[in-house]
Tab-separated table of C-alpha atoms in Angstrom:
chain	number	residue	atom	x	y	z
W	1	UNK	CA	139.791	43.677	46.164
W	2	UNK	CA	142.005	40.422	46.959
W	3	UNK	CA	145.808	40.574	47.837
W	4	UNK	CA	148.196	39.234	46.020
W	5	UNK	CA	149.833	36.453	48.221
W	6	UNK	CA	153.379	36.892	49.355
W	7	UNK	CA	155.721	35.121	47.533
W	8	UNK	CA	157.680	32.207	49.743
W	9	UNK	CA	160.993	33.189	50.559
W	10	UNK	CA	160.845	37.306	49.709
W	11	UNK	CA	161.330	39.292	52.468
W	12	UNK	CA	158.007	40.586	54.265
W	13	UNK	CA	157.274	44.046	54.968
W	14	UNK	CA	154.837	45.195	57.720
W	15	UNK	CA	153.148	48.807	57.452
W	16	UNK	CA	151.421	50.351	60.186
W	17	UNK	CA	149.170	53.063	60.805
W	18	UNK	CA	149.655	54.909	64.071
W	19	UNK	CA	146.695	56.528	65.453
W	20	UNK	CA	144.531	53.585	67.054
W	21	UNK	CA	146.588	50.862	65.854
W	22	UNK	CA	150.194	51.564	67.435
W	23	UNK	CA	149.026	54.290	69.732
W	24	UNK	CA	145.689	54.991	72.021
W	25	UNK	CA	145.335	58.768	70.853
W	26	UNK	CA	140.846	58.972	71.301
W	27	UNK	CA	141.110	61.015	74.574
W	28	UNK	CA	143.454	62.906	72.963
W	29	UNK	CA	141.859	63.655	69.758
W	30	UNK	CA	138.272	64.166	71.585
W	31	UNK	CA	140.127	66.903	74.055
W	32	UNK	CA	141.553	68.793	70.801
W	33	UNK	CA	138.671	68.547	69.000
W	34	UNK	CA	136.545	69.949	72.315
W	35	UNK	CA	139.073	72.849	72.637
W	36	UNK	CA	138.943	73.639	69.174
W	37	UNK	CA	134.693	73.685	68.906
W	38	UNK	CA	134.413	75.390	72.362
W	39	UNK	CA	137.021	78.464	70.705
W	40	UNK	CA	134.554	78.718	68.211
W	41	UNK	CA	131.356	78.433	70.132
W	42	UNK	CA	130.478	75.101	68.575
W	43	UNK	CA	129.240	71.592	70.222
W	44	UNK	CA	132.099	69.819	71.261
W	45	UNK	CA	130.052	65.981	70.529
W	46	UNK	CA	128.470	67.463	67.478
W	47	UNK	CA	132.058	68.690	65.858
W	48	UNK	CA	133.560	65.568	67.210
W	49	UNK	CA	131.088	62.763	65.654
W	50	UNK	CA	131.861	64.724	62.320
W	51	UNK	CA	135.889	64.475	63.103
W	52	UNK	CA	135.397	61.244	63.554
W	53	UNK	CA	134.591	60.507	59.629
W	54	UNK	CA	136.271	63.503	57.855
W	55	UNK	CA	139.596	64.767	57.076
W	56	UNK	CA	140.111	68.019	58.924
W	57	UNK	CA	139.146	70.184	56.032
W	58	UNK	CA	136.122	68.418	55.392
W	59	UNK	CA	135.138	68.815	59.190
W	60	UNK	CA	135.482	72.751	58.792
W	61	UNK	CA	132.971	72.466	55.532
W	62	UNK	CA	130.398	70.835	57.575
W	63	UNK	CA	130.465	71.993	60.978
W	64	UNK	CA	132.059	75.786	60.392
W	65	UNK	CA	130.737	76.386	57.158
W	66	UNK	CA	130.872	80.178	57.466
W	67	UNK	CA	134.898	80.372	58.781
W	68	UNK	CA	137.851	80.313	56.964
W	69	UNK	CA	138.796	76.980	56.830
W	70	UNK	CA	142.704	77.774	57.080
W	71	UNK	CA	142.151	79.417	60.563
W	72	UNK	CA	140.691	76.155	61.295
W	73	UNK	CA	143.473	74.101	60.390
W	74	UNK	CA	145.862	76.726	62.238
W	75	UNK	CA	144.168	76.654	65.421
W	76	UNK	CA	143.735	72.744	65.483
W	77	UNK	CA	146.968	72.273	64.269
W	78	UNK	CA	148.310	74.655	67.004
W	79	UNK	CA	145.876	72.597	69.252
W	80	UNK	CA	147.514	69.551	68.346
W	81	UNK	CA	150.591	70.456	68.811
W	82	UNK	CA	150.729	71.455	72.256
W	83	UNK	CA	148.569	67.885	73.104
W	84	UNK	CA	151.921	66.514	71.947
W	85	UNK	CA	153.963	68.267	74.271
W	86	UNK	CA	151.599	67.904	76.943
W	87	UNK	CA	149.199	65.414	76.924
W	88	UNK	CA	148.991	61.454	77.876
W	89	UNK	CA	149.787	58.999	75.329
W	90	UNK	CA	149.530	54.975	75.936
W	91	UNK	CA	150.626	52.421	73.453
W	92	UNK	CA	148.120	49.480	72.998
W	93	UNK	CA	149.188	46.562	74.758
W	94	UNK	CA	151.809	44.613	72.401
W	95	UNK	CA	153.432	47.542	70.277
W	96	UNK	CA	157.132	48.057	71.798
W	97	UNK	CA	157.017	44.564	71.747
W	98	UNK	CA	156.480	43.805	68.359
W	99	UNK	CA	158.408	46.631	67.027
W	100	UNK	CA	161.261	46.345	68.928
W	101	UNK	CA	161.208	42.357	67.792
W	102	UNK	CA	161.299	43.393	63.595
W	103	UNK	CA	164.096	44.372	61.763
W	104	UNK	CA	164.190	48.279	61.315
W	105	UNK	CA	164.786	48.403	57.450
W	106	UNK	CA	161.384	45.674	57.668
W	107	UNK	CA	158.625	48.114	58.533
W	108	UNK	CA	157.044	51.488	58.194
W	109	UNK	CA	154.637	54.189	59.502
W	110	UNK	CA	151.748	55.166	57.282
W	111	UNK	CA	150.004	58.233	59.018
W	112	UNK	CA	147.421	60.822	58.150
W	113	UNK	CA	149.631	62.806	60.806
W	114	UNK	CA	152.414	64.675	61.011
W	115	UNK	CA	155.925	62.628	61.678
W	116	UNK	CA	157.057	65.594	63.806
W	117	UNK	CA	153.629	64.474	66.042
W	118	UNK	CA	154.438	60.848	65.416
W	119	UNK	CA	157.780	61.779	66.594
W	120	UNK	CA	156.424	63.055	70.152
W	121	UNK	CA	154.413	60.196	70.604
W	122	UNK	CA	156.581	57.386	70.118
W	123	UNK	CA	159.071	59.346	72.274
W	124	UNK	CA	156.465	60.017	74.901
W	125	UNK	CA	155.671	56.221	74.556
W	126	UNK	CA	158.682	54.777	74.535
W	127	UNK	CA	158.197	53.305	70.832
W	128	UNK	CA	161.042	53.070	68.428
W	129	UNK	CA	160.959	54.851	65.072
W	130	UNK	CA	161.213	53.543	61.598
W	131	UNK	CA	163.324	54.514	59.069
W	132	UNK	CA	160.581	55.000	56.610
W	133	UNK	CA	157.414	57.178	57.539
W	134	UNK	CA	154.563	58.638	55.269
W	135	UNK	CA	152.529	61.418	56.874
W	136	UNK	CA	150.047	63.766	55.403
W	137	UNK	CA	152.716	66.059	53.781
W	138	UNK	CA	154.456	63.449	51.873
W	139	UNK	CA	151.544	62.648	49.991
W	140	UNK	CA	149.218	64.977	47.899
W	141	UNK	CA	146.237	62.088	48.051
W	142	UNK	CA	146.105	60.432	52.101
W	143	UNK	CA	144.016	57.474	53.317
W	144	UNK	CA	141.327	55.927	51.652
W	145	UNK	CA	143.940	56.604	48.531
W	146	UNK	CA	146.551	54.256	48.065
W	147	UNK	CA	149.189	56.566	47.645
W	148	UNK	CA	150.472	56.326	51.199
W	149	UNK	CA	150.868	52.590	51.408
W	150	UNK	CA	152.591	52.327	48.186
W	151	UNK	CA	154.942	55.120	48.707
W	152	UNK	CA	156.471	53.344	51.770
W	153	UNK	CA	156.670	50.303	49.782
W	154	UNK	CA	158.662	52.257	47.094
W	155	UNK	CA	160.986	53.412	50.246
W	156	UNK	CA	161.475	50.283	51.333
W	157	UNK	CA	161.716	48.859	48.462
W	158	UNK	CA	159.799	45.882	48.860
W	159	UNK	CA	156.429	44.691	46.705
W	160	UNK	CA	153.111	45.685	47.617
W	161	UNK	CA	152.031	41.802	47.569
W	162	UNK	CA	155.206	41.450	50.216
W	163	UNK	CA	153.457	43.894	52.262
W	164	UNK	CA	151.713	43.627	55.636
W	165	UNK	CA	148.978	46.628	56.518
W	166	UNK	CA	147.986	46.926	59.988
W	167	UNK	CA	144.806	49.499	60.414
W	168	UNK	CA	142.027	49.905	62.420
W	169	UNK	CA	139.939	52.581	60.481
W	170	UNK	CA	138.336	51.632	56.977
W	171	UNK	CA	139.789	54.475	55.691
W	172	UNK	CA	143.365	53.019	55.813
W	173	UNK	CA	141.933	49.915	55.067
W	174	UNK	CA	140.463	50.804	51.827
W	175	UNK	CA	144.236	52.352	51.114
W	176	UNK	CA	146.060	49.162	51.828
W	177	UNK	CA	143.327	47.328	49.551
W	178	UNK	CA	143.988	49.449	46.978
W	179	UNK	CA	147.683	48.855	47.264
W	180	UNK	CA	147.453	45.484	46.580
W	181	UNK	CA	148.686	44.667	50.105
W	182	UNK	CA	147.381	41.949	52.822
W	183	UNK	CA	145.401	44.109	55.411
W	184	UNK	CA	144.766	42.836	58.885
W	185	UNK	CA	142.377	44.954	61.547
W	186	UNK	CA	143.137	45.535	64.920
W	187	UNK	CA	141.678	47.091	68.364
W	188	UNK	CA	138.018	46.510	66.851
W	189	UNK	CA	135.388	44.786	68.190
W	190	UNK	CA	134.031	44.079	64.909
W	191	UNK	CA	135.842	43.534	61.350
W	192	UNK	CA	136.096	46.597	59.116
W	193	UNK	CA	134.772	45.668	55.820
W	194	UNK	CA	137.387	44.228	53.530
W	195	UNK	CA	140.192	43.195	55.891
W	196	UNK	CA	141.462	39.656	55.388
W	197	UNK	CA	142.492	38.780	59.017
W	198	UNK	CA	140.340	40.675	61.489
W	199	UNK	CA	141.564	40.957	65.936
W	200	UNK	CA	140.019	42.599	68.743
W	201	UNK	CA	143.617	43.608	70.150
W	202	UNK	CA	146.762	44.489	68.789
W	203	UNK	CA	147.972	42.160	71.415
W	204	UNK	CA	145.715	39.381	69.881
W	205	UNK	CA	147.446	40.032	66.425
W	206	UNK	CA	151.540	40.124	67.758
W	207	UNK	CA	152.570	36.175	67.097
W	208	UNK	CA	150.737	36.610	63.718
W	209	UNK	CA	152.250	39.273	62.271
W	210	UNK	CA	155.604	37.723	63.774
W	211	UNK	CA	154.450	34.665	61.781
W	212	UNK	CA	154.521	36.575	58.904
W	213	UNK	CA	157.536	38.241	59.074
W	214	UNK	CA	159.645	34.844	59.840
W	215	UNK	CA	157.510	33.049	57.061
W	216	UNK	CA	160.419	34.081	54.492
W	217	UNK	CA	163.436	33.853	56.488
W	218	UNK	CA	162.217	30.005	57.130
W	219	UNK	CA	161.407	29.549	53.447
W	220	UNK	CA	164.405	30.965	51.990
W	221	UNK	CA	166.698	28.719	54.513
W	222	UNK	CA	164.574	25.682	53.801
């Protein structure tokens, strides 16, 4: 599917996912993933690989077929919890920069988390907070839908075409598609299928997305 292109002079709007775009979280998830198989007497790299492509409840189908799949999400979610509290978070290289440097009404969270999780790990990264985030409970359909990405359009009132997606799973790149947004990859060596503007850093992709951002203030004084 091909964006629309943004409209000279509107206001831009940047949406990011967190998870591997904003924030390094893959020790993280691996360890709660591990804790979780090894409580249930599962492989830990097995469980893991299947993590890796699934939404939890999907995971439990496949790998825990015979357990009750809302213990599952209580113990990970218990899991996952106490990671935030506990365990080490590092932004990618470039984030507090380039959030600190857009205007807050300008730009969102889009997460298959939790905000209160979100919450912990920008605080435990030093990472500013939006006014507008989407997790997993404000949506009944998450990533690869494109629920997400147009609800925090609708909350910050802006256009999908106006809107900036910055992903690095196909997932969320298949949801910002299907917005009828612009979606850029990041922290990949290779391009996920789809995206428009592909970089192997976040860093890579900062004066960029600050290009875009600045694109309609310079139009709309022109």
């Amino acid at each position: 599917m091909i964006s629309q292109p943004a409209r000279p002079g509107r206001k831009k709007y940047v949406l990011f996912d967190v998870d591997g775009t904003l924030i390094d979280a893959v020790s993280n998830q691996r360890e709660v993933w591990g804790t979780w198989a090894s409580r249930y007497g599962l492989d830990a790299d097995e469980v893991y690989q299947v993590a890796l492509r699934t939404r939890p409840m999907e995971t439990f189908a496949q790998v825990a077929a015979d357990l009750d799949p809302h213990a599952c999400l209580a113990a990970l979610h218990e899991l996952e919890d106490e990671d935030v509290r506990s365990g080490v978070y590092t932004a990618f290289d470039g984030a507090s920069e380039l959030l600190r440097g857009l205007p807050p009404e300008s730009w969102a969270l889009v997460t298959s988390n939790y905000e209160h999780r979100v919450r912990g790990r920008f605080l435990r990264t030093g990472l500013p907070v939006p006014h507008v985030i989407v997790d997993a409970a404000a949506v009944e359909e998450g990533k690869p839908s494109r629920v997400p990405y147009l609800l925090a359009a609708e909350q910050l009132g802006a256009e999908p075409e106006d809107c900036l997606v910055i992903e690095d799973a196909p997932s969320g790149v298949r949801s910002g598609l299907g917005a009828g947004m612009t979606v850029w990859g990041v922290n990949a060596a290779t391009a996920v299928e789809g995206v428009h503007r592909h970089f192997v850093s976040l860093r890579e992709a900062v004066p960029h997305i600050r290009a875009f951002t600045a694109d309609a203030h310079t139009n709309a004084a022109a």
